[in-house]
Short mmCIF file of C-alpha atoms in Angstrom, two decimals:
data_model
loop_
_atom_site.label_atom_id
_atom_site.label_comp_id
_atom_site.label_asym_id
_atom_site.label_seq_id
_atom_site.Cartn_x
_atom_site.Cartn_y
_atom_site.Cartn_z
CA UNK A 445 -6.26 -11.91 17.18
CA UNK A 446 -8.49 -11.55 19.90
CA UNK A 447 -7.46 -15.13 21.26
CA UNK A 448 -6.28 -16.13 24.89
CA UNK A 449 -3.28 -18.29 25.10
CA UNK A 450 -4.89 -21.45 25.95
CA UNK A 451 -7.32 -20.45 23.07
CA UNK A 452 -4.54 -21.06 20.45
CA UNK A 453 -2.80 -24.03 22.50
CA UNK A 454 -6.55 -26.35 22.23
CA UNK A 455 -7.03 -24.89 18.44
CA UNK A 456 -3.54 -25.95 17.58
CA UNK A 457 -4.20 -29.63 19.67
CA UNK A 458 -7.19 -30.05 17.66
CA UNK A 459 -5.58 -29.02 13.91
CA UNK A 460 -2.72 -31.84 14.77
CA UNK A 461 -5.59 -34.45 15.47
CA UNK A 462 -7.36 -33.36 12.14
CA UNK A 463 -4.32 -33.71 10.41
CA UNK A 464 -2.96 -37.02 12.20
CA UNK A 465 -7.01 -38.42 10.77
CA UNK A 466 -6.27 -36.97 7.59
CA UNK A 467 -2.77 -38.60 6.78
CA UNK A 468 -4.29 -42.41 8.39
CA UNK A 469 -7.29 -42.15 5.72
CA UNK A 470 -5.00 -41.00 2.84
CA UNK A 471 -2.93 -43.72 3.73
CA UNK A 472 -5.43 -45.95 4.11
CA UNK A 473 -6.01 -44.93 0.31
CA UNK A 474 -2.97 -45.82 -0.91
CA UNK A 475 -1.72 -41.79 -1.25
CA UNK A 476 1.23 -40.02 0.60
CA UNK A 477 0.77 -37.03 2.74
CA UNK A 478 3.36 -34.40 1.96
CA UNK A 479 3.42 -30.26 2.25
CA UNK A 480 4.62 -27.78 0.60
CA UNK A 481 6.86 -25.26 3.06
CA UNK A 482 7.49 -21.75 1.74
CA UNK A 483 9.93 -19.23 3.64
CA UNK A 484 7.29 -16.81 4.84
CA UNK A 485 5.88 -20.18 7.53
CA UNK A 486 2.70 -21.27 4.66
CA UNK A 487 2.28 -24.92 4.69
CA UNK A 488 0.47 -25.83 1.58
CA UNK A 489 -0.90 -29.63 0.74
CA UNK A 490 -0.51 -31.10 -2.68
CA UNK A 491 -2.64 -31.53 -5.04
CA UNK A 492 -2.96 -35.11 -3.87
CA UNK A 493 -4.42 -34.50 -0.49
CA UNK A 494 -7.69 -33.10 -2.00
CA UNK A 495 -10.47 -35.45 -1.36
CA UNK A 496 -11.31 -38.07 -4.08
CA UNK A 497 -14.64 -39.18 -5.33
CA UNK A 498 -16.53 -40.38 -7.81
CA UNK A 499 -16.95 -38.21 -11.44
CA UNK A 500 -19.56 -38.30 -13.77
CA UNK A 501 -18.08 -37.15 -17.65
CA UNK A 502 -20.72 -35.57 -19.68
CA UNK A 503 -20.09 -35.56 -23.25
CA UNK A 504 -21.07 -33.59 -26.17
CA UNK A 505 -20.81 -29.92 -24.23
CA UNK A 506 -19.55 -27.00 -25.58
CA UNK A 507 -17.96 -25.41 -23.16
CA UNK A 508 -16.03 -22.66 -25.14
CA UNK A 509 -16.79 -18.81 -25.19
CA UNK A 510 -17.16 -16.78 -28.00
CA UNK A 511 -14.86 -13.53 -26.70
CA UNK A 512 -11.19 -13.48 -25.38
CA UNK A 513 -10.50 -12.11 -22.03
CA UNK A 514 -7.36 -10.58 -20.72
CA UNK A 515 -6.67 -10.41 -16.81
CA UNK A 516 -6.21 -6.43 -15.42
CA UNK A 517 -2.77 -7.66 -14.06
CA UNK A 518 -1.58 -10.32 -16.48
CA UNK A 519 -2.19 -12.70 -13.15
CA UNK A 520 0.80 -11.42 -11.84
CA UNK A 521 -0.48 -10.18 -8.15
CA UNK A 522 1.25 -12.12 -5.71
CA UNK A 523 -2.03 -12.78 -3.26
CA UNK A 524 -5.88 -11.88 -3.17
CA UNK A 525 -6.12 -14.59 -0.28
CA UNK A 526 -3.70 -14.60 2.58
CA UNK A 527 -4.41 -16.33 5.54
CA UNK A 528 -2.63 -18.80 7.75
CA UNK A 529 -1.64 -22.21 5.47
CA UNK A 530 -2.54 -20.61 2.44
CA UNK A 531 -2.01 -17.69 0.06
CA UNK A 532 -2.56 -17.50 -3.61
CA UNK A 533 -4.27 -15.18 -6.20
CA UNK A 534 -8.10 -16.16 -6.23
CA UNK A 535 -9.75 -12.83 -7.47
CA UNK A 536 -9.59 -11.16 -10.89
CA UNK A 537 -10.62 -8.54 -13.27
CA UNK A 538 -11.17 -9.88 -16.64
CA UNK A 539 -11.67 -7.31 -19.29
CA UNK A 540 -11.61 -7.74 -23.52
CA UNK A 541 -8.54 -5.96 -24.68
CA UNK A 542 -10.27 -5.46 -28.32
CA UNK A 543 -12.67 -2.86 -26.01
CA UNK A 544 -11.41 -1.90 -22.92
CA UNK A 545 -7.63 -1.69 -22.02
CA UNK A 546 -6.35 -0.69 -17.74
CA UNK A 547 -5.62 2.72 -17.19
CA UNK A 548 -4.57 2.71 -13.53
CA UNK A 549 -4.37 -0.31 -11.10
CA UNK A 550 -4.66 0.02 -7.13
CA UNK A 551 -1.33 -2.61 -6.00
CA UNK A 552 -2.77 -5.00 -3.06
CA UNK A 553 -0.49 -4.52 0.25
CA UNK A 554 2.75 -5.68 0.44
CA UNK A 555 3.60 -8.76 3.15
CA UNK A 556 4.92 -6.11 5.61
CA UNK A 557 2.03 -4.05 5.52
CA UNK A 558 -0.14 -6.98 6.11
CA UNK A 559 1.69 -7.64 9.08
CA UNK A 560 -0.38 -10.77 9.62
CA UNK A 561 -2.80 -13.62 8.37
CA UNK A 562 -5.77 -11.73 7.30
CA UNK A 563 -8.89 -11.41 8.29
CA UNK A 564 -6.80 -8.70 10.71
CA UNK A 565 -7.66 -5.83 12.05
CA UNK A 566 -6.55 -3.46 9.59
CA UNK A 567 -7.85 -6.27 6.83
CA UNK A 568 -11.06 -7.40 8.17
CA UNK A 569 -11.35 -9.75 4.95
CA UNK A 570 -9.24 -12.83 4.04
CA UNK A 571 -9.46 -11.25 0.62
CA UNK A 572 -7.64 -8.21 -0.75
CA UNK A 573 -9.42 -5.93 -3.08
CA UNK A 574 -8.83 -6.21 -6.51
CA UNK A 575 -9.34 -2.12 -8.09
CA UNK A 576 -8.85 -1.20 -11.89
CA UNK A 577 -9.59 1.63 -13.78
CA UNK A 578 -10.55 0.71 -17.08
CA UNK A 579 -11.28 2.60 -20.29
CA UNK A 580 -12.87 2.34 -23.47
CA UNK A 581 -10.49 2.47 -26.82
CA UNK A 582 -11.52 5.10 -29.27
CA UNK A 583 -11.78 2.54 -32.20
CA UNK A 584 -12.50 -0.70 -31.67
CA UNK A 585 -9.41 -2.70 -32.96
CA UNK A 586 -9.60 -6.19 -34.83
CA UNK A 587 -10.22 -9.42 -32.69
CA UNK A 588 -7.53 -10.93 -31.30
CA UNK A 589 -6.69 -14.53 -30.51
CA UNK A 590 -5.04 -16.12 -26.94
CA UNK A 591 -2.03 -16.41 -28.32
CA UNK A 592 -2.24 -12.15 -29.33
CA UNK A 593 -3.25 -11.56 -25.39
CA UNK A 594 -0.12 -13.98 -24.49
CA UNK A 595 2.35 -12.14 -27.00
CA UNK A 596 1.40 -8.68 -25.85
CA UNK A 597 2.03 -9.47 -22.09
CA UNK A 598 3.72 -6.42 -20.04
CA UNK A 599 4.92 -6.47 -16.64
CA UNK A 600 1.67 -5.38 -14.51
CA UNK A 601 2.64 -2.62 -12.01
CA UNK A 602 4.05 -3.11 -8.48
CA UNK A 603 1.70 -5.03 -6.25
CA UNK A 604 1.84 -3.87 -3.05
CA UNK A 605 0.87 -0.32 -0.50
CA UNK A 606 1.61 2.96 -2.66
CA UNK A 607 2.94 6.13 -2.92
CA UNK A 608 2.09 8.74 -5.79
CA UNK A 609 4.12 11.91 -6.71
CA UNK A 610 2.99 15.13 -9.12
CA UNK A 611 4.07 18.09 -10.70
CA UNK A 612 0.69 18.85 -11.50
CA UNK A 613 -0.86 18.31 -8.39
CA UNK A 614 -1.27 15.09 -6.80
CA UNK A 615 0.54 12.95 -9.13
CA UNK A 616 3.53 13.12 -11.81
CA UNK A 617 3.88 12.07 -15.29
CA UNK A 618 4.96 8.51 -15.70
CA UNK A 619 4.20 5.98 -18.18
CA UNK A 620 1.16 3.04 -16.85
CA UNK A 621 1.66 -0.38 -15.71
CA UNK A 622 0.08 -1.32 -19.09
CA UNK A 623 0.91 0.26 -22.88
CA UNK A 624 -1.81 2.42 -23.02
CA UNK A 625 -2.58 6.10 -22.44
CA UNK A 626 0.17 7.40 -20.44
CA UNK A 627 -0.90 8.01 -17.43
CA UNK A 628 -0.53 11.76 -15.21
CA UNK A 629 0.77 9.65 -12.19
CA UNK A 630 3.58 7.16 -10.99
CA UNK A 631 2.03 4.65 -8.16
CA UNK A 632 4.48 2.99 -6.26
CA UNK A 633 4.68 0.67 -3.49
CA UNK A 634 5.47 2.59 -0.02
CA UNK A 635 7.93 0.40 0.19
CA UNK A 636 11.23 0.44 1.50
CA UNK A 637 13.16 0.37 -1.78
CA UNK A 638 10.67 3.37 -3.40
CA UNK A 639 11.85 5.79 -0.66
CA UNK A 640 14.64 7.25 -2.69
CA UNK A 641 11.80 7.30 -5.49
CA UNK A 642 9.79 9.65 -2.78
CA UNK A 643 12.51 12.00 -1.73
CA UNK A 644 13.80 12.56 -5.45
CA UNK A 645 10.25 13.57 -6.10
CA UNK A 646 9.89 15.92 -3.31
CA UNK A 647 13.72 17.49 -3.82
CA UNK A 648 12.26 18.27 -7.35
CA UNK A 649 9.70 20.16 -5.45
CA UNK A 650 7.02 17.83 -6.32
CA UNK A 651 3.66 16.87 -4.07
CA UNK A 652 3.72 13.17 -3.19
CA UNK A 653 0.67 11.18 -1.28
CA UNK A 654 2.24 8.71 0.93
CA UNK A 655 0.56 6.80 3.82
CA UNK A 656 0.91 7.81 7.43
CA UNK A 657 -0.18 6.24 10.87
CA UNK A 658 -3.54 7.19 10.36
CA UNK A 659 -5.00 7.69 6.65
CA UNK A 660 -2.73 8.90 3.41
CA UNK A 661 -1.72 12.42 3.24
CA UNK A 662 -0.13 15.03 0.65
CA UNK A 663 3.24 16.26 1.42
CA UNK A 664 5.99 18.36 -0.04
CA UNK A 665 9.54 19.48 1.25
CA UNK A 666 9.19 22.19 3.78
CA UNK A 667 12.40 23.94 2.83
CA UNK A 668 11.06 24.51 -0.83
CA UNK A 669 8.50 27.92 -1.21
CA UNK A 670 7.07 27.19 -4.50
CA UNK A 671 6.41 23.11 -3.44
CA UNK A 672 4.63 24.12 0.10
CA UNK A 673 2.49 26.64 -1.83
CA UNK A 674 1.67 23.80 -4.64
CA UNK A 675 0.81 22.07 -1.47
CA UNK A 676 -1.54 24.85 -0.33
CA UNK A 677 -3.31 25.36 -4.07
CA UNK A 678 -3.82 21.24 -4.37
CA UNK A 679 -5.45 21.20 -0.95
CA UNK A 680 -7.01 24.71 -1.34
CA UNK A 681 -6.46 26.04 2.19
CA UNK A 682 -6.48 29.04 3.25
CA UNK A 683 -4.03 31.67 2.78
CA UNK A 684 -3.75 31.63 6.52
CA UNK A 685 -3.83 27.90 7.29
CA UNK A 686 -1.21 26.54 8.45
CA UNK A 687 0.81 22.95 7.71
CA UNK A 688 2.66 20.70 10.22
CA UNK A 689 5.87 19.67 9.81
CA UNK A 690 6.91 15.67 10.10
CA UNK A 691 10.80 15.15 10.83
CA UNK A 692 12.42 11.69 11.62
CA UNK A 693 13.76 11.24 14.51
CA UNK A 694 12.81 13.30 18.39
CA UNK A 695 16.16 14.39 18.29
CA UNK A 696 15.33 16.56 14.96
CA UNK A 697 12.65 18.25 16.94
CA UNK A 698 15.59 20.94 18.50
CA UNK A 699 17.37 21.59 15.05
CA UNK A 700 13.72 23.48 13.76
CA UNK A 701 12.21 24.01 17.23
CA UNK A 702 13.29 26.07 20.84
CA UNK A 703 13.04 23.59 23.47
CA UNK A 704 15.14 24.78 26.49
CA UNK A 705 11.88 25.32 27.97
CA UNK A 706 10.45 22.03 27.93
CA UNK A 707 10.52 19.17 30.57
CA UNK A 708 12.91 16.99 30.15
CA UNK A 709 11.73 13.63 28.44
CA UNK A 710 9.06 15.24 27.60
CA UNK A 711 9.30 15.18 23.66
CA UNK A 712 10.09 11.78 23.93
CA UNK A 713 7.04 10.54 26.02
CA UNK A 714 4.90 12.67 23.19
CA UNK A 715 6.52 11.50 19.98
CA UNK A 716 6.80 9.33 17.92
CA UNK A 717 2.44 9.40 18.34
CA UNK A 718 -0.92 10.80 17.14
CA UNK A 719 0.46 14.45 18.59
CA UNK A 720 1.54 17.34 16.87
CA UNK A 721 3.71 19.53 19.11
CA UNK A 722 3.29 23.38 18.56
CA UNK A 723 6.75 25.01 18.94
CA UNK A 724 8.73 28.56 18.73
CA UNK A 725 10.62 28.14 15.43
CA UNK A 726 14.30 28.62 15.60
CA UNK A 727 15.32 31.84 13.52
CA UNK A 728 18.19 29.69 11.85
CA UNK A 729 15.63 26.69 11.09
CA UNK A 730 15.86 25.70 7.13
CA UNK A 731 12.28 26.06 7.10
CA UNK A 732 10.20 28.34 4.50
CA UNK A 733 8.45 29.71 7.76
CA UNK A 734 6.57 32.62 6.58
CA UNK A 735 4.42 29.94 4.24
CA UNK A 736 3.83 27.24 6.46
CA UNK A 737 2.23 29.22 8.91
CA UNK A 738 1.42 32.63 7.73
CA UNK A 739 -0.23 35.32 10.14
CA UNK A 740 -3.43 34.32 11.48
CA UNK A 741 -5.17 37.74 10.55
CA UNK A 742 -3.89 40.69 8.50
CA UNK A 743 -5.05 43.08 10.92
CA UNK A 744 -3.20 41.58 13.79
CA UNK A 745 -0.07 43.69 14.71
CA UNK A 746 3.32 43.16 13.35
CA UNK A 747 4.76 41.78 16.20
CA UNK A 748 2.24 39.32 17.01
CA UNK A 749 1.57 38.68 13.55
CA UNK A 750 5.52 37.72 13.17
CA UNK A 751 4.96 35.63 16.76
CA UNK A 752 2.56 33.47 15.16
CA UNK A 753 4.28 32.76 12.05
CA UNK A 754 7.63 31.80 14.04
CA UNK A 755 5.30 28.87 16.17
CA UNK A 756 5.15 25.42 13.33
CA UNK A 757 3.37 21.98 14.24
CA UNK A 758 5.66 19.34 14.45
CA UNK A 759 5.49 15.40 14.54
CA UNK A 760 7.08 12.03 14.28
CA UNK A 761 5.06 10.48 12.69
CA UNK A 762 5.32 6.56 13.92
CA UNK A 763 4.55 5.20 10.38
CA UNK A 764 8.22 3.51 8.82
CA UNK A 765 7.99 4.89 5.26
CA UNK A 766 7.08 8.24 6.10
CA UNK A 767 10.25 8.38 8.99
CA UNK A 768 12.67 6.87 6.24
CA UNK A 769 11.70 9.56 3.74
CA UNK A 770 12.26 12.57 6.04
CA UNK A 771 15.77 11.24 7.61
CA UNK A 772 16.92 10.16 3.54
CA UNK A 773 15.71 14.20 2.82
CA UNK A 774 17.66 15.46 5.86
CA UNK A 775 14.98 15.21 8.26
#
């Protein structure tokens, strides 16, 4: 990121000589070098290749605490640290489950939305935040021991970018990662094997929050009247506001929208990109037209006031999850 070429080529040079001085002194020491390939391309040294010296034991400390502590995710997030030759989980939230216990739980990014060793431009840390929403118990219960904490374990929730769904606004009714409170949301990874999670949600008429190319946005299925108006209440826009539509593919632009008119290629050097294209709506379009854009002005007349409801925004929006969700709900 940010390198030249021959930037990477000396870097690399130099890394090989560090390592060909590391393996002569360990060696020299009587150890053997090894590493540890994974799939993903992290090399990883054992435990043996840390640097030896001298320890002084101190005797007579007490080094135990007085409370028990429970980690937020049962330490099962993948990664808080992910950069090149080494990932592992290095941050925590520790919390006392006779107190406190985790009401919701923000899931660090998946591997393919990392897209790269961090720090990255989209991740301009080589550690991943670590967010929990914890809560007080009504009654404090009776203390419990490490081997209580360890009995009790539940599977933490999915760690990795999210989408949320809701009757009730922004989110739906779903039990939590933890057994606690139930919680008025289900947060999922935006994921590819969560999209048929998304589109069940949204053919139930539901409002989801799912991520897009630039920050997350609220969506429902623009064929459903009572979800686009949910839409329109959660946001609270105007009566008169208008919504863009997002549809999969370019080629799903001319089943909504007229485009005789339009140069040819056009569409295609627009979309998918940052642009929302404002187009006649087709009479036969599945679309619940009147609500997604409604008149501009009551006092307009009739005719222009049914001109500007047939004209929608529409995009392809060049973010993976969102495209797989609109072509999996028809487009």
């Amino acid at each position: 990121w940010g390198k030249e070429e021959e930037e990477y080529a000396e870097e690399e040079q130099q890394q090989q000589q560090q390592g060909g001085q590391q393996q002569q002194q360990q060696q020299q020491h009587g150890h053997v070098q090894c590493s540890l390939q994974e799939d993903d391309g992290h090399v990883f040294d054992p435990p043996i290749a840390s640097p030896r010296s001298s320890v002084e034991i101190v005797a007579g400390t007490d080094i135990t605490v007085p409370f028990v502590l429970r980690s937020a995710d049962d330490l099962t997030t993948p990664y808080t640290n992910y950069t090149s030759g080494y990932k592992a989980l290095l941050d925590y939230v520790w919390y006392d489950p006779n107190r406190l216990f985790v009401t919701k739980q923000l899931p660090v990014p998946a591997e393919q939305l990392l897209v790269s060793y961090i720090p990255s431009p989209n991740f301009p840390s080589d550690h991943l935040a670590v967010v929990y929403d914890l809560a007080f118990k009504p009654q404090a219960g009776p203390v419990c021991s490490n081997d209580d904490v360890n009995s009790h374990r539940v599977a933490a929730g999915s760690q990795q970018g999210s989408v949320a769904s809701s009757q009730q606004g922004l989110v739906a009714s779903s039990s939590e990662a933890q057994h606690h409170n139930p919680a008025r949301f289900t947060l999922l990874p935006a994921s590819e094997d969560h999209v048929a999670d998304a589109v069940a949600a949204l053919q139930r008429g539901e409002v989801i929050a799912l991520p897009t190319d630039t920050l997350y946005g609220l969506a429902a299925a623009a064929n459903n009247t009572a979800a686009v108006q949910q839409l329109r209440r959660i946001k609270q826009r105007s009566p008169m506001a208008p919504f863009a539509v997002a549809v999969a593919d370019v080629a799903d632009v001319a089943r909504y929208c007229v485009t005789d008119h339009l140069q040819e290629g056009l569409l295609r050097a627009l979309l998918p990109g940052p642009v929302t294209v404002l187009l006649p709506l087709k009479p036969s379009a599945e679309l619940v037209q009147g609500v997604l854009n409604p008149s501009n002005s009551s006092s307009e007349p009739s005719q222009a006031a049914a001109a500007a409801a047939a004209t929608v925004g529409i995009r392809v929006v060049p973010n993976e999850f969102v495209v797989r969700v609109c072509r999996k709900l028809g487009s």
